[in-house]
Structure formats: C-alpha cells, structure tokens
Tab-separated table of C-alpha atoms in Angstrom:
chain	number	residue	atom	x	y	z
A	1	MET	CA	-15.787	8.506	-3.343
A	2	GLU	CA	-12.475	7.616	-3.417
A	3	ASN	CA	-10.106	6.645	-0.906
A	4	LYS	CA	-6.785	7.477	-0.039
A	5	LEU	CA	-3.749	6.649	2.427
A	6	ASN	CA	-3.793	9.325	5.310
A	7	ILE	CA	0.320	9.343	5.674
A	8	GLU	CA	-0.150	11.910	7.377
A	9	ARG	CA	-1.943	10.542	10.044
A	10	ILE	CA	-0.493	7.272	9.760
A	11	THR	CA	2.857	8.582	10.690
A	12	SER	CA	1.680	10.576	13.662
A	13	TYR	CA	-0.287	7.545	15.003
A	14	SER	CA	3.417	5.901	14.883
A	15	ASP	CA	5.363	8.290	16.474
A	16	GLN	CA	2.803	8.344	19.136
A	17	VAL	CA	2.644	4.762	19.930
A	18	ALA	CA	6.379	4.579	19.646
A	19	VAL	CA	6.685	7.191	22.550
A	20	LYS	CA	4.054	5.364	24.732
A	21	LEU	CA	6.147	1.431	24.236
A	22	VAL	CA	9.443	3.405	24.822
A	23	ASP	CA	8.448	4.904	28.012
A	24	SER	CA	7.120	1.927	28.921
A	25	PHE	CA	10.270	-0.476	28.266
A	26	PHE	CA	12.643	2.500	29.450
A	27	SER	CA	11.254	3.546	32.657
A	28	GLU	CA	12.990	0.419	34.219
A	29	LYS	CA	15.915	0.063	31.618
A	30	GLU	CA	18.825	2.253	30.291
A	31	ARG	CA	19.211	-0.601	27.206
A	32	ILE	CA	17.427	-2.882	24.999
A	33	SER	CA	18.609	-6.108	23.768
A	34	GLY	CA	18.317	-8.149	20.374
A	35	GLU	CA	15.761	-10.764	22.560
A	36	GLU	CA	13.808	-8.179	23.999
A	37	ILE	CA	13.377	-6.517	20.994
A	38	MET	CA	12.045	-9.748	19.348
A	39	ASN	CA	9.167	-9.772	22.042
A	40	PHE	CA	8.981	-5.733	22.479
A	41	CYS	CA	5.516	-5.855	20.774
A	42	ALA	CA	2.456	-7.383	20.565
A	43	ILE	CA	2.291	-7.094	16.802
A	44	LYS	CA	5.330	-9.290	15.778
A	45	GLN	CA	5.492	-7.371	12.264
A	46	VAL	CA	7.069	-4.402	14.336
A	47	ASN	CA	9.847	-6.397	15.963
A	48	LEU	CA	10.972	-8.250	12.940
A	49	PHE	CA	10.607	-4.814	11.004
A	50	THR	CA	12.686	-3.078	13.734
A	51	LEU	CA	15.465	-5.466	13.433
A	52	LYS	CA	15.331	-5.178	9.792
A	53	ILE	CA	16.265	-1.223	10.331
A	54	LEU	CA	18.522	-1.869	12.667
A	55	PHE	CA	20.410	-4.344	10.744
A	56	SER	CA	20.076	-2.429	7.103
A	57	ALA	CA	21.394	0.734	8.693
A	58	TRP	CA	24.688	-1.635	10.465
A	59	ASN	CA	25.061	-2.702	7.391
A	60	LYS	CA	25.145	0.793	5.346
A	61	GLU	CA	27.788	1.644	7.969
A	62	ALA	CA	30.369	-1.698	7.269
A	63	GLN	CA	29.992	-1.027	3.325
A	64	LYS	CA	32.052	2.145	4.258
A	65	LEU	CA	35.143	0.000	5.665
A	66	GLU	CA	37.830	1.216	3.172
A	67	SER	CA	41.516	2.112	3.762
A	68	PRO	CA	44.816	2.955	1.555
A	69	TYR	CA	46.631	0.634	3.921
A	70	PHE	CA	44.780	-2.775	3.913
A	71	ASP	CA	42.327	-4.505	1.037
A	72	TYR	CA	38.551	-5.107	2.957
A	73	ASP	CA	37.764	-6.981	-0.762
A	74	ASP	CA	40.058	-9.818	-0.248
A	75	GLU	CA	38.134	-13.047	0.445
A	76	GLU	CA	39.651	-13.549	3.501
A	77	VAL	CA	38.940	-10.493	5.237
A	78	GLN	CA	35.493	-11.027	3.878
A	79	ASN	CA	34.814	-13.501	5.807
A	80	ALA	CA	36.142	-12.706	8.716
A	81	ILE	CA	34.109	-9.467	8.538
A	82	SER	CA	30.984	-11.928	8.278
A	83	ALA	CA	32.137	-13.789	10.984
A	84	PHE	CA	32.546	-10.620	13.329
A	85	LYS	CA	28.920	-9.442	11.785
A	86	ASN	CA	27.609	-13.109	13.307
A	87	THR	CA	29.198	-12.566	16.544
A	88	VAL	CA	28.372	-8.797	17.632
A	89	SER	CA	24.689	-9.134	16.127
A	90	ARG	CA	24.278	-11.706	18.703
A	91	TYR	CA	25.191	-9.115	21.217
A	92	ILE	CA	22.345	-5.656	20.314
A	93	SER	CA	22.429	-3.010	22.728
A	94	VAL	CA	20.652	0.024	21.696
A	95	ASP	CA	19.732	3.086	24.192
A	96	ARG	CA	16.154	4.868	24.131
A	97	VAL	CA	17.935	7.624	21.927
A	98	HIS	CA	18.866	5.390	19.231
A	99	PHE	CA	16.008	3.012	19.457
A	100	GLU	CA	13.108	5.097	19.195
A	101	PRO	CA	13.317	6.724	15.785
A	102	ILE	CA	14.002	3.000	14.412
A	103	LEU	CA	11.126	1.906	16.562
A	104	LYS	CA	8.513	4.446	14.632
A	105	LYS	CA	9.587	3.989	11.229
A	106	ALA	CA	8.893	0.050	11.733
A	107	ILE	CA	5.185	0.600	13.465
A	108	TYR	CA	4.680	2.980	9.984
A	109	GLU	CA	5.951	0.358	7.462
A	110	THR	CA	4.172	-2.375	9.371
A	111	LEU	CA	0.643	-0.289	9.344
A	112	LEU	CA	1.362	0.368	5.295
A	113	LEU	CA	2.235	-3.503	4.747
A	114	ILE	CA	-1.014	-4.093	6.664
A	115	CYS	CA	-3.310	-1.854	5.083
A	116	SER	CA	-1.738	-0.834	1.680
A	117	PRO	CA	1.155	-3.659	0.495
A	118	TYR	CA	1.202	-2.014	-2.358
A	119	HIS	CA	2.353	1.551	-1.209
A	120	TYR	CA	4.780	-0.747	1.277
A	121	TYR	CA	6.550	-2.090	-1.670
A	122	LEU	CA	6.917	0.923	-3.209
A	123	GLU	CA	8.883	2.656	-0.580
A	124	GLU	CA	10.667	-0.380	0.424
A	125	LEU	CA	12.083	-0.022	-3.445
A	126	ASN	CA	12.842	3.552	-3.637
A	127	THR	CA	14.824	2.884	-0.412
A	128	ILE	CA	16.820	0.019	-2.288
A	129	ASP	CA	17.236	1.800	-4.929
A	130	GLN	CA	19.073	4.597	-2.901
A	131	LEU	CA	20.955	1.982	-1.197
A	132	GLY	CA	22.948	1.351	-4.646
A	133	THR	CA	23.177	-2.734	-3.617
A	134	GLY	CA	22.053	-5.423	-5.576
A	135	LEU	CA	18.290	-5.515	-5.766
A	136	ASN	CA	17.054	-8.959	-5.627
A	137	ASN	CA	19.965	-9.698	-2.596
A	138	GLU	CA	17.839	-6.850	-0.315
A	139	LEU	CA	14.453	-7.714	-1.673
A	140	MET	CA	16.093	-11.880	-0.306
A	141	ALA	CA	17.138	-9.878	3.159
A	142	THR	CA	13.502	-7.863	3.761
A	143	LYS	CA	12.495	-11.228	3.077
A	144	LYS	CA	13.384	-12.115	6.470
A	145	PHE	CA	11.650	-9.996	8.189
A	146	THR	CA	8.448	-10.103	6.452
A	147	LYS	CA	5.676	-12.048	7.877
A	148	VAL	CA	2.581	-10.042	6.491
A	149	ASN	CA	1.491	-9.685	2.669
A	150	THR	CA	4.248	-11.407	1.348
A	151	ALA	CA	2.491	-12.294	-2.229
A	152	ILE	CA	3.961	-9.206	-3.876
A	153	LEU	CA	7.750	-9.722	-2.394
A	154	ASP	CA	7.588	-13.182	-3.703
A	155	GLY	CA	6.638	-12.399	-7.029
A	156	LEU	CA	9.208	-9.907	-7.552
A	157	ILE	CA	11.799	-12.398	-6.130
A	158	ASP	CA	10.693	-14.850	-8.368
A	159	THR	CA	10.417	-12.282	-10.993
A	160	LEU	CA	13.749	-11.138	-10.816
A	161	LYS	CA	15.052	-14.680	-10.356
A	162	LYS	CA	13.486	-15.636	-13.563
A	163	ASN	CA	14.710	-12.371	-15.932
A	164	PRO	CA	17.501	-10.300	-14.174
A	165	SER	CA	16.731	-7.270	-16.616
A	166	SER	CA	13.490	-6.660	-15.070
A	167	ASP	CA	14.932	-4.372	-12.439
A	168	ALA	CA	15.933	-1.730	-15.272
A	169	ASP	CA	12.071	-0.695	-14.794
A	170	ILE	CA	11.167	-2.622	-11.329
A	171	LEU	CA	8.103	0.048	-11.095
A	172	LYS	CA	6.667	-1.720	-13.978
A	173	THR	CA	7.490	-5.241	-12.711
A	174	LEU	CA	6.072	-4.177	-9.634
A	175	ASP	CA	2.958	-3.356	-11.627
A	176	ASP	CA	3.038	-6.668	-13.591
A	177	VAL	CA	3.195	-8.383	-10.272
A	178	VAL	CA	0.675	-7.039	-8.554
A	179	GLU	CA	-1.782	-7.529	-11.620
A	180	ASN	CA	-1.250	-10.949	-11.552
A	181	LEU	CA	-2.105	-11.725	-7.954
A	182	SER	CA	-4.149	-14.648	-7.555
A	183	SER	CA	-4.450	-13.559	-3.654
A	184	THR	CA	-5.677	-11.105	-1.615
A	185	PRO	CA	-4.286	-9.510	1.187
A	186	GLU	CA	-4.386	-10.384	5.048
A	187	GLU	CA	-7.868	-8.886	6.570
A	188	MET	CA	-6.291	-5.276	8.185
A	189	GLU	CA	-9.116	-5.838	11.288
A	190	PRO	CA	-7.233	-7.515	13.524
A	191	TYR	CA	-4.131	-6.022	13.183
A	192	LEU	CA	-5.908	-2.520	13.545
A	193	VAL	CA	-7.410	-4.275	17.051
A	194	ALA	CA	-4.230	-5.041	18.201
A	195	PHE	CA	-2.866	-1.928	17.930
A	196	SER	CA	-5.378	-0.302	18.988
A	197	ASN	CA	-4.084	-1.719	22.755
A	198	TYR	CA	-1.735	0.367	22.455
A	199	SER	CA	-3.825	3.697	20.880
A	200	ALA	CA	-7.479	3.363	19.029
A	201	ILE	CA	-7.183	3.440	15.257
A	202	THR	CA	-9.548	2.303	12.706
A	203	ILE	CA	-9.618	2.334	8.909
A	204	ALA	CA	-11.285	5.650	8.814
A	205	ASP	CA	-7.772	6.817	10.080
A	206	ILE	CA	-5.615	5.481	7.948
A	207	TYR	CA	-7.664	5.997	4.592
A	208	MET	CA	-9.282	9.429	3.354
A	209	ASP	CA	-12.558	9.762	2.285
A	210	ILE	CA	-12.019	12.265	-0.836
A	211	GLU	CA	-15.356	13.868	-1.836
A	212	GLU	CA	-15.421	13.846	-5.407
A	213	PRO	CA	-17.114	17.111	-7.011
A	214	THR	CA	-21.528	16.502	-6.885
A	215	LYS	CA	-22.369	14.871	-9.810
A	216	GLN	CA	-25.876	13.402	-10.741
A	217	GLU	CA	-25.269	9.381	-10.195
A	218	LEU	CA	-27.230	6.707	-11.969
A	219	PRO	CA	-28.885	3.707	-9.839
A	220	LEU	CA	-27.045	0.620	-10.310
A	221	MET	CA	-30.132	-1.196	-9.405
A	222	SER	CA	-33.047	0.360	-10.881
A	223	GLY	CA	-34.165	1.804	-13.918
A	224	SER	CA	-34.196	0.208	-17.554
A	225	ILE	CA	-31.020	0.118	-19.529
A	226	ASP	CA	-32.612	2.305	-22.243
A	227	GLU	CA	-33.378	4.887	-19.519
A	228	GLU	CA	-29.900	4.935	-17.932
A	229	ASP	CA	-28.132	5.100	-21.061
A	230	LYS	CA	-30.518	8.194	-22.415
A	231	VAL	CA	-29.875	9.928	-19.057
A	232	PHE	CA	-25.900	9.410	-19.679
A	233	GLU	CA	-25.784	10.393	-22.959
A	234	GLU	CA	-27.913	13.716	-22.352
A	235	GLU	CA	-25.601	15.116	-19.234
A	236	SER	CA	-21.992	13.779	-21.935
A	237	VAL	CA	-23.738	16.026	-24.935
A	238	ALA	CA	-24.998	18.942	-22.819
A	239	ASP	CA	-21.958	19.439	-20.330
A	240	GLY	CA	-19.539	17.877	-21.758
A	241	MET	CA	-16.916	17.009	-19.158
A	242	THR	CA	-18.413	19.330	-16.373
A	243	ALA	CA	-21.780	16.945	-16.398
A	244	GLY	CA	-23.162	17.889	-13.039
A	245	PHE	CA	-20.796	19.526	-11.374
A	246	GLU	CA	-21.881	22.490	-9.198
A	247	HIS	CA	-20.487	24.358	-6.919
A	248	SER	CA	-22.634	25.629	-3.490
A	249	GLN	CA	-23.287	28.964	-2.800
A	250	GLU	CA	-21.491	28.476	0.420
A	251	THR	CA	-18.521	27.445	-1.270
A	252	THR	CA	-15.251	28.542	1.382
A	253	LEU	CA	-12.458	30.758	0.233
A	254	ASN	CA	-10.311	27.582	0.538
A	255	GLU	CA	-12.247	25.358	-1.537
A	256	ALA	CA	-12.960	27.870	-4.158
A	257	LEU	CA	-8.685	28.113	-4.640
A	258	ALA	CA	-8.336	24.344	-4.258
A	259	ALA	CA	-10.434	24.210	-7.011
A	260	GLU	CA	-8.721	26.412	-9.395
A	261	SER	CA	-5.437	24.930	-8.234
A	262	GLN	CA	-3.689	22.159	-10.935
A	263	PRO	CA	-4.759	18.698	-10.411
A	264	SER	CA	-1.934	15.991	-9.340
A	265	LEU	CA	-0.715	13.395	-11.267
A	266	ALA	CA	-3.032	10.988	-9.478
A	267	ASP	CA	-5.813	13.197	-10.250
A	268	ILE	CA	-5.163	13.250	-13.418
A	269	HIS	CA	-4.413	9.135	-14.034
A	270	GLU	CA	-8.280	8.897	-11.961
A	271	GLN	CA	-9.976	10.672	-14.797
A	272	GLN	CA	-8.414	9.405	-17.779
A	273	LYS	CA	-10.026	7.252	-20.182
A	274	ILE	CA	-8.790	3.564	-19.812
A	275	ASP	CA	-9.205	0.710	-22.715
A	276	ASN	CA	-8.676	-2.209	-20.256
A	277	LEU	CA	-10.757	-2.684	-16.837
A	278	SER	CA	-8.036	-4.822	-14.885
A	279	LYS	CA	-5.487	-2.181	-15.420
A	280	GLY	CA	-7.905	0.644	-14.482
A	281	ILE	CA	-8.472	-0.987	-11.115
A	282	THR	CA	-5.694	-0.167	-8.626
A	283	LEU	CA	-4.782	-2.520	-6.066
A	284	ASN	CA	-6.304	-0.904	-3.078
A	285	GLN	CA	-9.087	-1.134	-5.456
A	286	ARG	CA	-9.119	-4.744	-6.431
A	287	PHE	CA	-8.386	-5.941	-2.628
A	288	MET	CA	-11.495	-3.737	-1.379
A	289	PHE	CA	-13.498	-5.235	-4.540
A	290	VAL	CA	-12.525	-8.680	-3.937
A	291	ASN	CA	-13.413	-8.619	-0.419
A	292	VAL	CA	-16.112	-6.394	-0.130
A	293	LEU	CA	-18.018	-7.121	-3.736
A	294	PHE	CA	-17.302	-10.742	-4.848
A	295	ASP	CA	-16.781	-12.307	-0.691
A	296	GLY	CA	-13.209	-12.690	-1.215
A	297	ASP	CA	-13.491	-14.933	-4.493
A	298	VAL	CA	-10.550	-13.318	-6.324
A	299	ALA	CA	-11.762	-15.897	-9.585
A	300	LYS	CA	-15.281	-14.330	-9.739
A	301	PHE	CA	-13.368	-10.584	-9.531
A	302	ASN	CA	-11.125	-11.888	-12.327
A	303	ASN	CA	-13.863	-13.306	-14.399
A	304	THR	CA	-16.017	-10.266	-14.151
A	305	VAL	CA	-13.999	-8.100	-15.141
A	306	LEU	CA	-13.167	-9.989	-18.350
A	307	GLU	CA	-16.877	-10.135	-19.428
A	308	ILE	CA	-17.003	-6.522	-19.077
A	309	ASP	CA	-14.479	-5.722	-20.727
A	310	GLY	CA	-15.757	-7.773	-23.812
A	311	LEU	CA	-19.132	-5.694	-23.402
A	312	GLU	CA	-19.656	-2.567	-25.645
A	313	SER	CA	-21.770	0.283	-23.620
A	314	MET	CA	-22.276	1.316	-19.754
A	315	GLY	CA	-25.443	-0.055	-20.266
A	316	ALA	CA	-24.519	-3.309	-21.230
A	317	ALA	CA	-22.286	-3.507	-18.259
A	318	LYS	CA	-25.130	-2.383	-15.866
A	319	HIS	CA	-27.298	-4.399	-17.055
A	320	TYR	CA	-25.017	-7.317	-16.310
A	321	LEU	CA	-23.975	-6.323	-12.702
A	322	ASN	CA	-27.950	-6.402	-12.487
A	323	THR	CA	-28.546	-9.692	-13.384
A	324	ARG	CA	-25.791	-11.055	-11.309
A	325	PHE	CA	-25.372	-9.457	-8.616
A	326	THR	CA	-28.562	-8.098	-7.245
A	327	HIS	CA	-26.976	-8.533	-3.468
A	328	TRP	CA	-24.782	-5.620	-3.809
A	329	ASP	CA	-25.701	-2.060	-1.798
A	330	SER	CA	-26.174	0.422	-4.637
A	331	SER	CA	-25.522	3.236	-2.107
A	332	GLY	CA	-22.512	1.983	-0.640
A	333	ASP	CA	-18.682	3.870	-1.407
A	334	GLU	CA	-17.673	0.439	-2.856
A	335	VAL	CA	-20.047	0.011	-5.239
A	336	GLU	CA	-20.499	3.952	-5.942
A	337	GLU	CA	-16.231	3.767	-6.920
A	338	PHE	CA	-16.708	0.267	-9.344
A	339	MET	CA	-19.201	2.285	-11.373
A	340	ASN	CA	-16.604	5.545	-11.280
A	341	VAL	CA	-14.070	3.057	-13.113
A	342	LEU	CA	-16.897	0.939	-15.182
A	343	GLU	CA	-17.489	5.114	-16.531
A	344	ARG	CA	-14.035	6.035	-16.949
A	345	ARG	CA	-13.815	2.420	-19.022
A	346	PHE	CA	-16.975	3.197	-21.568
A	347	SER	CA	-16.709	6.665	-21.462
C-alpha cells in the first residue's frame, strides 16, 4: 500500500481553519497589525509564513516601480526605497478581505512543510522560479521565516553558495540534497495535535492509502529462503508483469475505467526497476522507514540499505532482514512498502 499526499484534503482543511480563525479575530476588529499577526495562531510557523507571503507580495509590487522620468536604479534612490520599506514594514495593517487568502496559503504551506518537506520545497522552488529573482537570495529570505524542518533549505543554500551553477538544474540539486540528509524531520504528531485545537486532523487526513492491485505477497518473517525464491520465480515465469493480479467480479464501472486509464508519471516511476536502493526510496518513504522501522536511527537505515544493495537476490535480502530485524511486523504497511521497494531492486 502506497501513501500519497492528499492535497485536496490539506487545501480544504487549510481553508476551513483559516475561516474559523478570521471569523473569531475580525468579529471585534477591522484590521490586523504586524504584531498581531506574529501572535495570531498558536502554531508559530503559520504566523511566520503569513508574514512571508505578505512581504513577498509587497516586494513583488515594489519591483514594478519604473518611470520614464526617474531613475529608480540609482543607488541613492534604492537606499531611499529600502529605508521606506523598512519604515512601512513596522506599520502593517490588513483587512479581512486581503488577510484571509494569505492565511489560507500560510496554513497550507505549514502543513506541507511539517508533513512532506520535499513537496513543500518543490512548490517553493517553483514559486521562486516564477518570480524570476535570484534563487539563493530568495531562499535566504525564506529561511528568515522558516523554523520547522529546515535541513533541506540549509542544504540548498549551502550547495548554491559553494556551486552557484547548481541552480541550472535545481530539481536535481534538491534531490541530491535530500539524498545526503543526515537528519530526519520533526515529529508530525505534536503539530497535528496543535492544529486539532482548531479543527480535528490526523495523519490519515494528510495521506491517502492507495490500494495496489491484489497479488500474493511473500511473507517476510516466515518460510525458508529457498521456498520463498521458488514461489517468487514461479509467479514471475507464469504471469510476467501481471503476476497474481486479479479483478474481483464485483469491480465497479469506475474501477474498470480507472484500470484502463494511462498510468501517471508517478505510477510509472513506482513500477520501474531500480539499480540503487537508496535512489529508489523517496524522501517520504525514507523518513517513514527511519522513524518506524529503524527507531529513528539514520545510520542504521543507511548501513542496512548499503548492505542490501551489495546482495545478489531478493532471497538473500529477505534472509538478511529476517536475521537482523525479527521485531518487524511483517503485516505492517511500512514493512510491506519496504519490501515493495526491494522487489523493484531485485526484479
């Protein structure tokens, strides 16, 4: 079973909480100040992202300053504009109509940063690219407003400082930074509990369980290596890529149509054979495996992946895991997903 972000649910939840918060605040006030924004929500990251979005919009407007009569690029003029912006920044005043969409986006970005840092930074990099401004300068500005899961951001900034040409293929740079992370993200649960004080939310709301076509799964913790390899080989020869896949007689029309639809790029990626286990494990899977299967020990996870990559068969990989991780729950979703990645590695 695969876990994928439920973007639609995250968006609707963000809108719901934002409306509840602004209803409460603007029932007594007509405008909100900068100081009030800093203390607006119990989740401080929401407040910081609210200010980030506000200042980003303001800077975008300021960049439009041009005139056939005045030289806005002159150093003295630029210094005066900076002084003006610094002064005005201390006098933030926003009405509900303009504040509500900013807050919705801030809550959405906070949930994304907490629950899937990789996806958050993908969206952030895309936003910066559309601005057309200096990448590293924008990332440094983002850092001022980011206090949760900053490891990826720090890695991007450090990489671009050392090698400015890395921004030519920033998505590859992002993947390289993620692959070399030595830390795991912060625990989601405390933040979800804090959000639930406004409106209930759980990890099940954040991620969708995507059911894969039913196939006979090999037991992880039982049976001999020879027996498991024999079953695996017989299924592969007999049925090829569709081994063990069956449709229920009760398949609905929608399910039948969905089964015939073209696979997405993500689906194709998840089915492709991989030559290197570490590169085949997504960021979200990595975090999940480290926290659930390896007790939060990044070194143990990395060493295990390295050992398995040096093995020659699925049977050898299972034997390795059977002897070292006897406490794993073979029926758990995390173990099942880890085994699915192994099958792509040794298929």
